[in-house]
Amino acid sequence: MPVPSIIFPADPLNPRRPDPHFTWEARLTRELGGEHHLVDHDALLAGHAEEAVRRVPRGSGPLWYRGWMLPSGRYAEFAAALAARGGNLLTSAPGYAAAHELPGWYGVFEGATPPSVWIPSDGTAAPTPAELADAAARLGGSGPAIVKDYVKSRKHEWHEACYVPELADLATVGRVVGRFVELQGEFLAGGVVLRRYEEFERTDGPDRDGAPAAAVAGGDGRAVEARVWWLDGRPIMVGPHPDAPHQRVEPDLTDVPALVRRLGCRFVTTDLASRADGSGWRVVEVGDGQVSDLPRGVDASGLLASLIAA
Ligand SMILES: Nc1ncnc2c1ncn2[C@@H]1O[C@H](COP(=O)(O)OP(=O)(O)O)[C@@H](O)[C@H]1O
Ligand SMILES: [Mg+2]
């Protein structure tokens, strides 16, 4: 059985080297006895998948990707271009979309993640007031909420484009969603998602490890999160979220493996946050493991060794 290689984005300035953000992962892969190849990320994004994969040798067999996020349609083109050269991405295009986009994983994780509704969009226009009123009603019609698209939020513009204090205040819902859509621009992924806001342990809460927590990440309403990496339904790494790489986290994983297995994707991440009232851990977000960022300074050798042995 051939073992998988890993594809990393190439450095745009030096296409024979990995992108500087991924250099350490590529080096670690080699040190572990694995092989890696390079892809031209800009060409992939521009819709030139065949050109993008020209440095991947023909007949490369099983492949993982570790790189920048791709829209699901671009990932499908990437997978097809590799398949045409005898390369087999171990996460299929439908599998990627299922883990990468909230509507793809929500049905499986419903109950373990904040209640959510979404408004599909086929362009860059904001939802209409009627669509927003309908979505707010489907979410219960009152209480605080979070705005994001199928993939990302604007958490760094928390008050302006992420947090809705009161769903019943439809003017504010419209303002926050409108600003979110404007800032996402052409990068709006899929549509607008509204999620019920839940109180989690926060980065600006009481000190953990004696560190000034507010200095660690933001100091807005964002949660302390653990990022759990799963391969074939088993947690292969449990660590901090990349936004707060020095935070110590010990999530309760009791209920998560069954959900991850039901999703049916081999390599995924789950970001977990602990409820502020101590009533347990919640899944904030699911992601495709190939495009989830690794926190700086973690020991990723177990993770990469598992991938190249999978
Ligand atoms: N339903 C929610 N309740 C409370 N906080 C949330 C909720 N959803 C997201 N957040 C906070 O907002 C941040 C960004 O949301 P997330 O869904 O992880 O988007 P992103 O893809 O941009 O990381 C999270 O890290 C968390 O702190
Ligand atoms: Mg997140």
Short mmCIF file of C-alpha atoms and ligand atoms in Angstrom, two decimals:
data_model
loop_
_atom_site.label_atom_id
_atom_site.label_comp_id
_atom_site.label_asym_id
_atom_site.label_seq_id
_atom_site.Cartn_x
_atom_site.Cartn_y
_atom_site.Cartn_z
CA MET A 1 0.00 0.00 0.00
CA PRO A 2 1.47 3.40 -0.94
CA VAL A 3 1.62 5.89 1.93
CA PRO A 4 0.12 9.38 1.56
CA SER A 5 2.19 12.42 0.69
CA ILE A 6 1.19 15.92 1.75
CA ILE A 7 0.64 18.85 -0.61
CA PHE A 8 1.54 22.32 0.70
CA PRO A 9 1.10 25.72 -0.99
CA ALA A 10 4.26 26.95 -2.70
CA ASP A 11 5.90 30.24 -1.79
CA PRO A 12 4.52 32.72 -4.36
CA LEU A 13 7.98 34.29 -4.54
CA ASN A 14 9.85 31.00 -4.89
CA PRO A 15 7.67 28.22 -6.31
CA ARG A 16 10.21 25.51 -5.44
CA ARG A 17 9.78 26.17 -1.72
CA PRO A 18 6.78 25.86 0.58
CA ASP A 19 4.92 29.03 1.51
CA PRO A 20 6.71 30.46 4.59
CA HIS A 21 3.58 29.88 6.71
CA PHE A 22 3.88 26.12 6.04
CA THR A 23 7.68 25.73 6.00
CA TRP A 24 7.82 24.15 9.45
CA GLU A 25 5.08 21.64 8.65
CA ALA A 26 6.82 20.68 5.40
CA ARG A 27 10.16 20.31 7.21
CA LEU A 28 8.57 18.20 9.93
CA THR A 29 6.92 16.01 7.30
CA ARG A 30 10.34 15.32 5.75
CA GLU A 31 11.92 14.68 9.15
CA LEU A 32 9.22 12.10 9.81
CA GLY A 33 10.12 10.31 6.58
CA GLY A 34 7.18 11.67 4.60
CA GLU A 35 7.12 13.19 1.17
CA HIS A 36 5.58 16.51 0.21
CA HIS A 37 4.64 18.26 -2.99
CA LEU A 38 3.76 21.88 -3.78
CA VAL A 39 0.72 23.55 -5.34
CA ASP A 40 0.31 27.07 -6.72
CA HIS A 41 -2.42 28.47 -4.48
CA ASP A 42 -3.00 31.63 -6.53
CA ALA A 43 -3.53 29.56 -9.69
CA LEU A 44 -5.98 27.32 -7.78
CA LEU A 45 -7.95 30.33 -6.58
CA ALA A 46 -7.97 31.79 -10.08
CA GLY A 47 -9.56 28.60 -11.42
CA HIS A 48 -6.42 27.26 -13.13
CA ALA A 49 -6.22 23.94 -11.30
CA GLU A 50 -4.24 22.05 -13.94
CA GLU A 51 -1.55 24.71 -13.94
CA ALA A 52 -1.65 24.83 -10.14
CA VAL A 53 -0.76 21.14 -9.73
CA ARG A 54 1.93 20.89 -12.39
CA ARG A 55 4.68 20.38 -9.81
CA VAL A 56 2.89 17.40 -8.27
CA PRO A 57 4.46 14.31 -9.85
CA ARG A 58 2.23 12.06 -11.95
CA GLY A 59 1.05 8.91 -10.22
CA SER A 60 1.52 10.45 -6.76
CA GLY A 61 -1.16 8.15 -5.25
CA PRO A 62 -2.86 9.04 -1.93
CA LEU A 63 -2.58 12.69 -0.94
CA TRP A 64 -3.45 15.00 1.91
CA TYR A 65 -3.48 18.77 1.56
CA ARG A 66 -2.28 21.14 4.27
CA GLY A 67 -2.79 24.69 3.12
CA TRP A 68 -4.90 27.80 2.87
CA MET A 69 -8.66 27.54 2.76
CA LEU A 70 -10.20 27.03 -0.65
CA PRO A 71 -13.81 27.62 -1.66
CA SER A 72 -15.51 24.24 -2.03
CA GLY A 73 -15.82 24.62 -5.80
CA ARG A 74 -12.08 25.31 -6.10
CA TYR A 75 -11.31 22.28 -3.96
CA ALA A 76 -13.38 20.14 -6.35
CA GLU A 77 -11.31 21.44 -9.28
CA PHE A 78 -8.12 20.74 -7.30
CA ALA A 79 -9.22 17.15 -6.63
CA ALA A 80 -10.15 16.62 -10.29
CA ALA A 81 -6.84 18.04 -11.56
CA LEU A 82 -4.90 15.73 -9.23
CA ALA A 83 -7.04 12.73 -10.20
CA ALA A 84 -6.23 13.41 -13.86
CA ARG A 85 -2.53 12.96 -12.94
CA GLY A 86 -3.03 9.85 -10.83
CA GLY A 87 -3.24 11.61 -7.47
CA ASN A 88 -5.99 10.87 -4.99
CA LEU A 89 -6.93 13.47 -2.38
CA LEU A 90 -8.05 11.42 0.62
CA THR A 91 -10.77 13.96 1.40
CA SER A 92 -13.25 13.99 -1.46
CA ALA A 93 -14.78 17.23 -2.73
CA PRO A 94 -18.16 16.48 -1.07
CA GLY A 95 -16.33 15.54 2.14
CA TYR A 96 -14.44 18.83 2.09
CA ALA A 97 -17.64 20.84 1.64
CA ALA A 98 -19.36 18.89 4.44
CA ALA A 99 -16.67 19.75 7.01
CA HIS A 100 -15.80 23.22 5.70
CA GLU A 101 -19.27 24.80 5.42
CA LEU A 102 -21.67 25.13 8.34
CA PRO A 103 -24.74 23.82 6.47
CA GLY A 104 -22.64 20.74 5.57
CA TRP A 105 -21.97 19.72 9.19
CA TYR A 106 -24.81 21.39 11.09
CA GLY A 107 -27.32 18.57 10.73
CA VAL A 108 -24.92 16.10 12.34
CA PHE A 109 -23.86 18.43 15.18
CA GLU A 110 -27.27 19.95 15.90
CA GLY A 111 -27.86 19.92 19.65
CA ALA A 112 -24.12 19.95 20.39
CA THR A 113 -23.58 23.35 18.73
CA PRO A 114 -25.44 26.68 19.06
CA PRO A 115 -28.74 26.69 17.12
CA SER A 116 -28.19 28.18 13.67
CA VAL A 117 -30.09 29.25 10.56
CA TRP A 118 -28.78 30.42 7.21
CA ILE A 119 -29.77 32.45 4.17
CA PRO A 120 -28.11 31.20 0.96
CA SER A 121 -26.71 33.90 -1.28
CA ASP A 122 -25.66 33.77 -4.89
CA GLY A 123 -23.65 36.94 -5.00
CA THR A 124 -22.46 39.77 -2.84
CA ALA A 125 -25.86 41.32 -2.04
CA ALA A 126 -27.01 41.46 1.60
CA PRO A 127 -30.14 39.51 2.56
CA THR A 128 -33.35 41.51 2.34
CA PRO A 129 -35.10 42.78 5.50
CA ALA A 130 -37.80 40.16 4.91
CA GLU A 131 -35.22 37.35 4.68
CA LEU A 132 -33.54 38.59 7.87
CA ALA A 133 -36.85 38.85 9.73
CA ASP A 134 -37.68 35.30 8.68
CA ALA A 135 -34.23 34.01 9.72
CA ALA A 136 -34.43 35.81 13.09
CA ALA A 137 -37.87 34.29 13.69
CA ARG A 138 -36.59 30.80 12.84
CA LEU A 139 -33.88 31.33 15.45
CA GLY A 140 -36.44 32.11 18.15
CA GLY A 141 -36.90 35.83 17.49
CA SER A 142 -35.13 37.24 20.55
CA GLY A 143 -31.87 37.12 22.45
CA PRO A 144 -28.29 37.74 21.31
CA ALA A 145 -26.82 36.19 18.16
CA ILE A 146 -23.68 35.84 16.04
CA VAL A 147 -23.32 36.56 12.31
CA LYS A 148 -20.99 34.66 9.98
CA ASP A 149 -20.97 33.13 6.52
CA TYR A 150 -20.84 29.40 5.78
CA VAL A 151 -17.11 29.37 6.68
CA LYS A 152 -15.87 32.47 8.53
CA SER A 153 -16.95 35.27 10.83
CA ARG A 154 -15.60 38.81 11.18
CA LYS A 155 -14.77 38.16 14.85
CA HIS A 156 -12.12 40.89 14.80
CA GLU A 157 -14.88 43.40 14.02
CA TRP A 158 -16.99 41.97 16.84
CA HIS A 159 -19.36 44.85 17.58
CA GLU A 160 -19.53 46.11 14.03
CA ALA A 161 -19.99 42.93 11.99
CA CYS A 162 -20.29 39.86 14.24
CA TYR A 163 -22.32 40.29 17.44
CA VAL A 164 -26.05 41.08 17.47
CA PRO A 165 -27.14 42.03 21.02
CA GLU A 166 -30.85 41.43 20.39
CA LEU A 167 -32.47 39.54 17.52
CA ALA A 168 -35.80 41.28 18.07
CA ASP A 169 -34.13 44.55 17.10
CA LEU A 170 -34.32 43.94 13.36
CA ALA A 171 -32.74 47.29 12.49
CA THR A 172 -29.58 46.26 14.34
CA VAL A 173 -29.67 42.79 12.80
CA GLY A 174 -29.80 44.48 9.39
CA ARG A 175 -26.96 46.85 10.25
CA VAL A 176 -24.58 44.15 11.56
CA VAL A 177 -25.40 41.71 8.72
CA GLY A 178 -25.10 44.51 6.15
CA ARG A 179 -21.67 45.51 7.47
CA PHE A 180 -20.59 41.84 7.56
CA VAL A 181 -21.62 41.32 3.92
CA GLU A 182 -19.91 44.55 2.90
CA LEU A 183 -16.64 43.59 4.60
CA GLN A 184 -16.69 40.03 3.21
CA GLY A 185 -17.27 41.40 -0.28
CA GLU A 186 -16.45 38.89 -2.99
CA PHE A 187 -15.15 36.46 -0.33
CA LEU A 188 -18.59 35.87 1.20
CA ALA A 189 -18.79 32.07 1.37
CA GLY A 190 -22.16 30.50 0.63
CA GLY A 191 -24.50 32.84 2.47
CA VAL A 192 -25.24 34.48 5.82
CA VAL A 193 -25.53 32.38 8.98
CA LEU A 194 -27.18 33.54 12.20
CA ARG A 195 -26.40 31.60 15.37
CA ARG A 196 -27.79 31.96 18.88
CA TYR A 197 -25.13 33.50 21.13
CA GLU A 198 -24.16 31.30 24.07
CA GLU A 199 -22.10 32.42 27.08
CA PHE A 200 -18.76 30.66 26.99
CA GLU A 201 -15.71 31.04 29.16
CA ARG A 202 -14.06 34.07 27.64
CA THR A 203 -10.54 35.15 26.85
CA ASP A 204 -11.26 38.31 28.85
CA GLY A 205 -12.53 36.32 31.79
CA PRO A 206 -10.62 35.43 34.96
CA ASP A 207 -6.93 34.73 34.50
CA ARG A 208 -5.90 31.24 33.47
CA ASP A 209 -2.38 30.07 34.18
CA GLY A 210 -1.79 33.45 35.77
CA ALA A 211 -1.56 35.00 32.30
CA PRO A 212 -3.37 38.26 31.60
CA ALA A 213 -6.07 36.55 29.56
CA ALA A 214 -7.38 39.70 27.92
CA ALA A 215 -3.97 40.19 26.37
CA VAL A 216 -4.04 36.70 24.89
CA ALA A 217 -6.79 37.16 22.35
CA GLY A 218 -8.86 40.16 21.71
CA GLY A 219 -10.65 41.00 24.93
CA ASP A 220 -14.04 41.07 23.20
CA GLY A 221 -16.78 38.50 23.67
CA ARG A 222 -14.79 35.65 22.19
CA ALA A 223 -14.57 32.25 23.78
CA VAL A 224 -11.61 30.25 25.05
CA GLU A 225 -11.50 27.37 22.58
CA ALA A 226 -9.82 24.01 22.23
CA ARG A 227 -9.06 22.74 18.73
CA VAL A 228 -9.36 18.97 18.43
CA TRP A 229 -7.94 17.25 15.36
CA TRP A 230 -9.64 14.01 14.29
CA LEU A 231 -8.44 11.30 11.92
CA ASP A 232 -10.81 8.44 11.15
CA GLY A 233 -12.98 9.36 14.15
CA ARG A 234 -10.12 9.40 16.67
CA PRO A 235 -8.65 12.54 18.29
CA ILE A 236 -5.02 12.71 17.16
CA MET A 237 -4.29 16.09 18.71
CA VAL A 238 -6.00 18.20 21.35
CA GLY A 239 -4.65 21.68 21.80
CA PRO A 240 -5.37 25.38 22.03
CA HIS A 241 -7.03 27.41 19.30
CA PRO A 242 -4.49 29.20 17.06
CA ASP A 243 -5.89 32.57 18.21
CA ALA A 244 -4.68 31.84 21.75
CA PRO A 245 -1.85 29.33 21.32
CA HIS A 246 -0.68 29.52 24.95
CA GLN A 247 -4.05 28.84 26.53
CA ARG A 248 -4.30 25.54 28.40
CA VAL A 249 -7.49 23.66 27.53
CA GLU A 250 -8.86 20.29 28.58
CA PRO A 251 -12.13 19.73 26.72
CA ASP A 252 -14.54 16.94 27.56
CA LEU A 253 -14.74 14.85 24.39
CA THR A 254 -17.28 12.28 25.56
CA ASP A 255 -19.98 13.05 23.00
CA VAL A 256 -17.89 14.26 20.07
CA PRO A 257 -16.37 11.08 18.52
CA ALA A 258 -19.78 9.68 17.57
CA LEU A 259 -20.68 12.94 15.83
CA VAL A 260 -17.37 13.13 13.97
CA ARG A 261 -17.80 9.53 12.81
CA ARG A 262 -21.32 10.27 11.65
CA LEU A 263 -20.05 13.21 9.58
CA GLY A 264 -17.99 10.63 7.72
CA CYS A 265 -14.96 12.79 6.84
CA ARG A 266 -11.57 11.27 7.64
CA PHE A 267 -9.66 14.39 8.70
CA VAL A 268 -11.51 17.18 10.49
CA THR A 269 -11.17 19.65 13.35
CA THR A 270 -13.69 20.67 15.98
CA ASP A 271 -13.35 23.89 17.99
CA LEU A 272 -14.87 23.43 21.42
CA ALA A 273 -15.78 26.01 24.06
CA SER A 274 -16.83 25.55 27.65
CA ARG A 275 -20.14 27.05 28.77
CA ALA A 276 -19.68 29.88 31.24
CA ASP A 277 -22.16 28.27 33.67
CA GLY A 278 -20.06 25.11 33.79
CA SER A 279 -22.72 22.98 32.10
CA GLY A 280 -20.30 21.45 29.60
CA TRP A 281 -18.52 21.82 26.30
CA ARG A 282 -20.06 22.92 23.02
CA VAL A 283 -18.89 22.57 19.43
CA VAL A 284 -18.40 26.13 18.18
CA GLU A 285 -17.19 25.15 14.76
CA VAL A 286 -16.22 22.16 12.59
CA GLY A 287 -13.54 22.43 9.92
CA ASP A 288 -11.70 20.40 7.32
CA GLY A 289 -8.39 19.37 8.93
CA GLN A 290 -6.50 20.15 5.74
CA VAL A 291 -7.22 23.88 5.99
CA SER A 292 -7.41 24.38 9.77
CA ASP A 293 -4.56 26.44 11.12
CA LEU A 294 -2.12 24.86 13.55
CA PRO A 295 -1.25 26.97 16.59
CA ARG A 296 2.33 28.25 16.64
CA GLY A 297 4.69 26.28 18.79
CA VAL A 298 2.66 23.09 19.18
CA ASP A 299 4.33 19.75 18.59
CA ALA A 300 2.62 18.61 15.40
CA SER A 301 4.78 15.52 14.85
CA GLY A 302 2.08 13.13 16.08
CA LEU A 303 -0.48 14.75 13.81
CA LEU A 304 1.71 14.68 10.71
CA ALA A 305 2.98 11.17 11.47
CA SER A 306 -0.64 9.98 11.64
CA LEU A 307 -1.44 11.63 8.31
CA ILE A 308 1.47 10.07 6.44
CA ALA A 309 0.66 6.67 7.95
CA ALA A 310 -3.07 6.86 7.23
N1 LIG B 1 -22.93 30.94 18.98
C1 LIG B 1 -21.93 31.55 19.58
N2 LIG B 1 -22.04 31.95 20.87
C2 LIG B 1 -21.01 32.60 21.48
N3 LIG B 1 -19.86 32.90 20.88
C3 LIG B 1 -19.69 32.52 19.59
C4 LIG B 1 -20.72 31.82 18.89
N4 LIG B 1 -20.27 31.58 17.64
C5 LIG B 1 -19.04 32.11 17.58
N5 LIG B 1 -18.69 32.67 18.74
C6 LIG B 1 -17.42 33.35 19.03
O1 LIG B 1 -17.01 33.99 17.84
C7 LIG B 1 -15.78 33.46 17.37
C8 LIG B 1 -15.79 33.31 15.86
O2 LIG B 1 -16.79 32.37 15.47
P1 LIG B 1 -16.44 31.13 14.57
O3 LIG B 1 -17.70 30.45 14.26
O4 LIG B 1 -15.37 30.31 15.20
O5 LIG B 1 -15.91 31.84 13.25
P2 LIG B 1 -14.48 31.86 12.57
O6 LIG B 1 -14.61 30.86 11.45
O7 LIG B 1 -14.32 33.24 12.04
O8 LIG B 1 -13.44 31.45 13.55
C9 LIG B 1 -15.63 32.14 18.08
O9 LIG B 1 -14.27 31.84 18.23
C10 LIG B 1 -16.33 32.38 19.41
O10 LIG B 1 -15.47 33.02 20.31
MG MG B 2 -13.45 29.80 14.67
#
